[in-house]
mmCIF file of N, CA and C in Angstrom:
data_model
loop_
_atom_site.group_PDB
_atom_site.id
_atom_site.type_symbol
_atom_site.label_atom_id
_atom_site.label_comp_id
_atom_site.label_asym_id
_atom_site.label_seq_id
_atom_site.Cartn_x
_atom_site.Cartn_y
_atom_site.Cartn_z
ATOM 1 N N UNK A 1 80.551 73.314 111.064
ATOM 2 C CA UNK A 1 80.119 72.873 109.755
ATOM 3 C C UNK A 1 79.342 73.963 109.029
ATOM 4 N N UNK A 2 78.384 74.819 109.956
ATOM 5 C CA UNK A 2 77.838 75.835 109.217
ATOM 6 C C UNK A 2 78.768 76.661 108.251
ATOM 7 N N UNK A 3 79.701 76.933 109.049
ATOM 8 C CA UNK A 3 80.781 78.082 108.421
ATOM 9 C C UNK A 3 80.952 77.655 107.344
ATOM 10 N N UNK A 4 81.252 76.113 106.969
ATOM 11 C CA UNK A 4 81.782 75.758 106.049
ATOM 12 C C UNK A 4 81.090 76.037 104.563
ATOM 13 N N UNK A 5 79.827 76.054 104.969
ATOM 14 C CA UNK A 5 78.518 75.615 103.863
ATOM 15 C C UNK A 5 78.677 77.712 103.473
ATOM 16 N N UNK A 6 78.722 78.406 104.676
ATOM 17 C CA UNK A 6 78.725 79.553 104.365
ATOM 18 C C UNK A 6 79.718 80.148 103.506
ATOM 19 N N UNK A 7 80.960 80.116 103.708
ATOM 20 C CA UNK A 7 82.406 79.865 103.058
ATOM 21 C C UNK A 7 81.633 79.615 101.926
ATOM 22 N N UNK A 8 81.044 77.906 101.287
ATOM 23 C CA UNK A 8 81.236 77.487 99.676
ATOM 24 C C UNK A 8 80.209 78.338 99.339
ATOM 25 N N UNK A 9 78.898 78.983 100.010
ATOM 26 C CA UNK A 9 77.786 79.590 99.416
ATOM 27 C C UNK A 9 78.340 81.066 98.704
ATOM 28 N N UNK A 10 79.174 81.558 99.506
ATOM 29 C CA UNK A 10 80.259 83.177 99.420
ATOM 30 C C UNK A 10 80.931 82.993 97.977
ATOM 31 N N UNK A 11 81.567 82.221 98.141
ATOM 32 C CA UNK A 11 82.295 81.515 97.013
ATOM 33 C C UNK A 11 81.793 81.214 95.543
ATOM 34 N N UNK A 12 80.349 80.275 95.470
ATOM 35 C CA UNK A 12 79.414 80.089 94.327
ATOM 36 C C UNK A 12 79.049 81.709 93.937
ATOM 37 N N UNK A 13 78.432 82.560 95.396
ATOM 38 C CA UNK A 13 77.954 84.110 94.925
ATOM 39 C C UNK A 13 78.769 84.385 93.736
ATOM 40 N N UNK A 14 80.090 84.803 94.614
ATOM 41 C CA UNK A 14 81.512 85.671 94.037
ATOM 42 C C UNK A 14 81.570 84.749 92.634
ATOM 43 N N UNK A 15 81.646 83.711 92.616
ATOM 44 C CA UNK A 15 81.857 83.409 91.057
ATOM 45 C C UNK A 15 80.377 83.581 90.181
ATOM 46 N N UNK A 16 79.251 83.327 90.824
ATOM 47 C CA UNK A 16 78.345 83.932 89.346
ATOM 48 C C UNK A 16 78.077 85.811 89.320
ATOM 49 N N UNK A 17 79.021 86.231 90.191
ATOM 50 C CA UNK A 17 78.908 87.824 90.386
ATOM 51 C C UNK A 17 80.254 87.817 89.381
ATOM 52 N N UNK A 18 81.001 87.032 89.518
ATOM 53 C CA UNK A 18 82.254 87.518 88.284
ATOM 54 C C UNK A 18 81.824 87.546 86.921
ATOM 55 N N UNK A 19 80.923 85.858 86.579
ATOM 56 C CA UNK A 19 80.889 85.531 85.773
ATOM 57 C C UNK A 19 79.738 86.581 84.740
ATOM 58 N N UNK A 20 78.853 86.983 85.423
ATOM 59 C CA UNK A 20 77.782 88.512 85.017
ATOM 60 C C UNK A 20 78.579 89.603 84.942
ATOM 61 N N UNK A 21 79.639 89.783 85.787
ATOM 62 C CA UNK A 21 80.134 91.270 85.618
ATOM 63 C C UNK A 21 81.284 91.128 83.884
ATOM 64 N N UNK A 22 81.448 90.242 84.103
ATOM 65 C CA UNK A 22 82.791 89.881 82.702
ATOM 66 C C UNK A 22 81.818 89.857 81.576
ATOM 67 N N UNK A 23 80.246 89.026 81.725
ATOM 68 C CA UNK A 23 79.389 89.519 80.707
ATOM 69 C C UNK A 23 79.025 90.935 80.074
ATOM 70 N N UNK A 24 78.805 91.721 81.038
ATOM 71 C CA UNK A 24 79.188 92.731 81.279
ATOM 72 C C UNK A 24 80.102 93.972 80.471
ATOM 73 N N UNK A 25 81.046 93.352 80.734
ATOM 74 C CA UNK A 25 82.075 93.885 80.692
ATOM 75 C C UNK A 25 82.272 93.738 79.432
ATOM 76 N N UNK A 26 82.221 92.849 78.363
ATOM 77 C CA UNK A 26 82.210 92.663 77.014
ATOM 78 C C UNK A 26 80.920 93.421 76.495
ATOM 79 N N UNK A 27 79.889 93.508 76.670
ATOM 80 C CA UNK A 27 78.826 94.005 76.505
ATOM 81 C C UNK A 27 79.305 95.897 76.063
ATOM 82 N N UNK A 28 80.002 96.210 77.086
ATOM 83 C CA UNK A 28 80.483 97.523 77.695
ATOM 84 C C UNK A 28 81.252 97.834 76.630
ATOM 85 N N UNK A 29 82.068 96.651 76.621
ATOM 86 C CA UNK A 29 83.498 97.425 75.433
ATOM 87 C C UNK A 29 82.984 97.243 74.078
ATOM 88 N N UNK A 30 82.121 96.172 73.947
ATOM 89 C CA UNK A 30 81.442 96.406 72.195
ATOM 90 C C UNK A 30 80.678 97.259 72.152
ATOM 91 N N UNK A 31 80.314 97.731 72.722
ATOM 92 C CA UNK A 31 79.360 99.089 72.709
ATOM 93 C C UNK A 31 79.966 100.541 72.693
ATOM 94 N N UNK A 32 80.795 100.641 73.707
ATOM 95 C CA UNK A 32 81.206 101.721 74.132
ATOM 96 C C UNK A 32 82.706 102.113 73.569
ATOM 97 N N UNK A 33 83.607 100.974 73.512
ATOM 98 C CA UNK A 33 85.011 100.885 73.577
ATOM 99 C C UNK A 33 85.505 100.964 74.442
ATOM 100 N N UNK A 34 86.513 100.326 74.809
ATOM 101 C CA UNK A 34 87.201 99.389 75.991
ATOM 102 C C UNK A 34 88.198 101.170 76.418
ATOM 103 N N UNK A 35 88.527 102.376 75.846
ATOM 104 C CA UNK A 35 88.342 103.347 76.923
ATOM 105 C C UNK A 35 87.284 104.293 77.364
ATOM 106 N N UNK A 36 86.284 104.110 77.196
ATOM 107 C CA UNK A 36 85.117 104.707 77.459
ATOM 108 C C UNK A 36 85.139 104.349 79.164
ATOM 109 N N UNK A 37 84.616 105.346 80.170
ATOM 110 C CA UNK A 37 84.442 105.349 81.702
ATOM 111 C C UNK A 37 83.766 104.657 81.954
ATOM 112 N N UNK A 38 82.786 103.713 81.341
ATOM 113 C CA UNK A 38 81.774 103.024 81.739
ATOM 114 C C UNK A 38 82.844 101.457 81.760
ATOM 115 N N UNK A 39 83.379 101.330 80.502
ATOM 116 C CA UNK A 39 83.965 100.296 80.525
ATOM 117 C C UNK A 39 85.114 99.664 81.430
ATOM 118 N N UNK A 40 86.130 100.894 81.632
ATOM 119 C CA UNK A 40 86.764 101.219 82.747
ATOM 120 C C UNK A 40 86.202 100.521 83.874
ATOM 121 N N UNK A 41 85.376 101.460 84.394
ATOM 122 C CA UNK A 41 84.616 101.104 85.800
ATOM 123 C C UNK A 41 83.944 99.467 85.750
ATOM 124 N N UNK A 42 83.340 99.172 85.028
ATOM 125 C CA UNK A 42 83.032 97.730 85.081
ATOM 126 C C UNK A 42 84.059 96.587 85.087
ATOM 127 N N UNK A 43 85.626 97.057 84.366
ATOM 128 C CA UNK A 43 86.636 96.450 84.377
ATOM 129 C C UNK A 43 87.575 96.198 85.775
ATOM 130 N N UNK A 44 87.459 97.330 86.754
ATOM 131 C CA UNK A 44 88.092 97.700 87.446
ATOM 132 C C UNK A 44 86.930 96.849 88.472
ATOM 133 N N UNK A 45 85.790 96.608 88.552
ATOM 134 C CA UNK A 45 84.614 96.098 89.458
ATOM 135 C C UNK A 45 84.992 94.967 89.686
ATOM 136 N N UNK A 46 85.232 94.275 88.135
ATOM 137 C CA UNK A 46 85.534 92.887 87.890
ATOM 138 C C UNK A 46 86.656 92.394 88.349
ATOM 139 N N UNK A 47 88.286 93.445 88.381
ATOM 140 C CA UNK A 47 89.109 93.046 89.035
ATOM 141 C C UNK A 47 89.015 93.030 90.267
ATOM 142 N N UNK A 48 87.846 93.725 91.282
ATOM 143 C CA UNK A 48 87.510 93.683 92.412
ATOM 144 C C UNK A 48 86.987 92.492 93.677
ATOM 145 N N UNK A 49 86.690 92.045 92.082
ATOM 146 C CA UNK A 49 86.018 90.635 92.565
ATOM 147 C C UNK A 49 86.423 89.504 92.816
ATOM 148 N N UNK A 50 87.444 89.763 91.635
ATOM 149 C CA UNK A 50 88.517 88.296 91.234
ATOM 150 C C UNK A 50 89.594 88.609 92.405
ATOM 151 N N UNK A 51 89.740 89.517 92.676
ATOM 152 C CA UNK A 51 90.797 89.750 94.003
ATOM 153 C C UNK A 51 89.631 89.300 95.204
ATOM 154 N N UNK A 52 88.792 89.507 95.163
ATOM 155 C CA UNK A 52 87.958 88.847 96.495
ATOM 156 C C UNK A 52 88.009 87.383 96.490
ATOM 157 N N UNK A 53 87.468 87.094 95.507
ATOM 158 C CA UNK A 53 87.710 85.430 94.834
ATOM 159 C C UNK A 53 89.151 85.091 95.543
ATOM 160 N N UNK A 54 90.181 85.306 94.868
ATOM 161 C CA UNK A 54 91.124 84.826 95.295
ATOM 162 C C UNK A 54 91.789 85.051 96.477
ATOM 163 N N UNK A 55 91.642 86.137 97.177
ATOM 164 C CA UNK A 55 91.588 86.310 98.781
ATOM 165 C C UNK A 55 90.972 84.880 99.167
ATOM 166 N N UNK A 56 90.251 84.209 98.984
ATOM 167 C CA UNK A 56 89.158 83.235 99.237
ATOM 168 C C UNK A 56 89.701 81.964 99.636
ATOM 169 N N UNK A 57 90.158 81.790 98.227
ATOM 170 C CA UNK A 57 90.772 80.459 97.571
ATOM 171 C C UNK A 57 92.145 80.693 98.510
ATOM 172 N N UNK A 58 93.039 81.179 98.498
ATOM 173 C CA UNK A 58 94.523 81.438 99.244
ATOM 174 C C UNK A 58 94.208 80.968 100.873
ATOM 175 N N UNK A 59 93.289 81.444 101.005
ATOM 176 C CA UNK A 59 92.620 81.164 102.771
ATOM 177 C C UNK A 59 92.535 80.014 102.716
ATOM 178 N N UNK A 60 91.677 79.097 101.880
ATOM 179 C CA UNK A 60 90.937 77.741 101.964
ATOM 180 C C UNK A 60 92.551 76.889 102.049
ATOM 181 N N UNK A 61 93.398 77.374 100.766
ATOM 182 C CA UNK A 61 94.302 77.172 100.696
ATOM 183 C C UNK A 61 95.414 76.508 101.886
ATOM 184 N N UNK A 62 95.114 77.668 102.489
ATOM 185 C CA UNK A 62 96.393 77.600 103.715
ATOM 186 C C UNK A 62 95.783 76.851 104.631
ATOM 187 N N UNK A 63 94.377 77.115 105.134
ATOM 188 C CA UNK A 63 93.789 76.273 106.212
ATOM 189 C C UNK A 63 94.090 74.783 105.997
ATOM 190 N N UNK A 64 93.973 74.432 104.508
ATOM 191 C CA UNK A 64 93.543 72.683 104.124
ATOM 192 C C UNK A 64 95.333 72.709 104.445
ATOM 193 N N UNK A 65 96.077 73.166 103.675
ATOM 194 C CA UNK A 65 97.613 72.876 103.963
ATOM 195 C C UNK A 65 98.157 72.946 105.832
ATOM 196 N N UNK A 66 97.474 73.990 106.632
ATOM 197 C CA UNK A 66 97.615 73.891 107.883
ATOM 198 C C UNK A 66 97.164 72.561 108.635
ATOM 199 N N UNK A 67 95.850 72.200 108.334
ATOM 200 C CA UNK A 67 95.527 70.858 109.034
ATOM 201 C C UNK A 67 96.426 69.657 108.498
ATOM 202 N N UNK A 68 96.921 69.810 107.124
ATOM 203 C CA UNK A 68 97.802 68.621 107.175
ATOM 204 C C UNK A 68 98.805 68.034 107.891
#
């Protein structure tokens, strides 16, 4: 059961770490313009994440579909 609570806690992180970096990330491109290196790099962070995110979700995924 621990795991489990650990799993949804990972999960809540990764989404308010997306949801700041995409703040972010708009912040970046009105400022800077969306090719400026700064903006880039914060864009590329953000896709980093959302691929972690969904690594996540695909797992939970298959496990809940495996026990069925």
């Amino acid at each position: 059961m621990l795991t489990k609570v650990s799993e949804l806690s990972q999960r809540i992180y990764l989404s308010e770490c997306i949801l700041n970096k995409r703040k972010e990330l708009v912040e970046l491109g009105m400022n800077y313009g969306f090719l400026n290196k700064k903006t880039i790099q914060c864009s590329q962070d953000l896709d980093k994440l959302i691929n972690l995110y969904m690594q996540g979700s695909q797992i939970t995924e298959y496990k809940f579909y495996y026990v069925l």
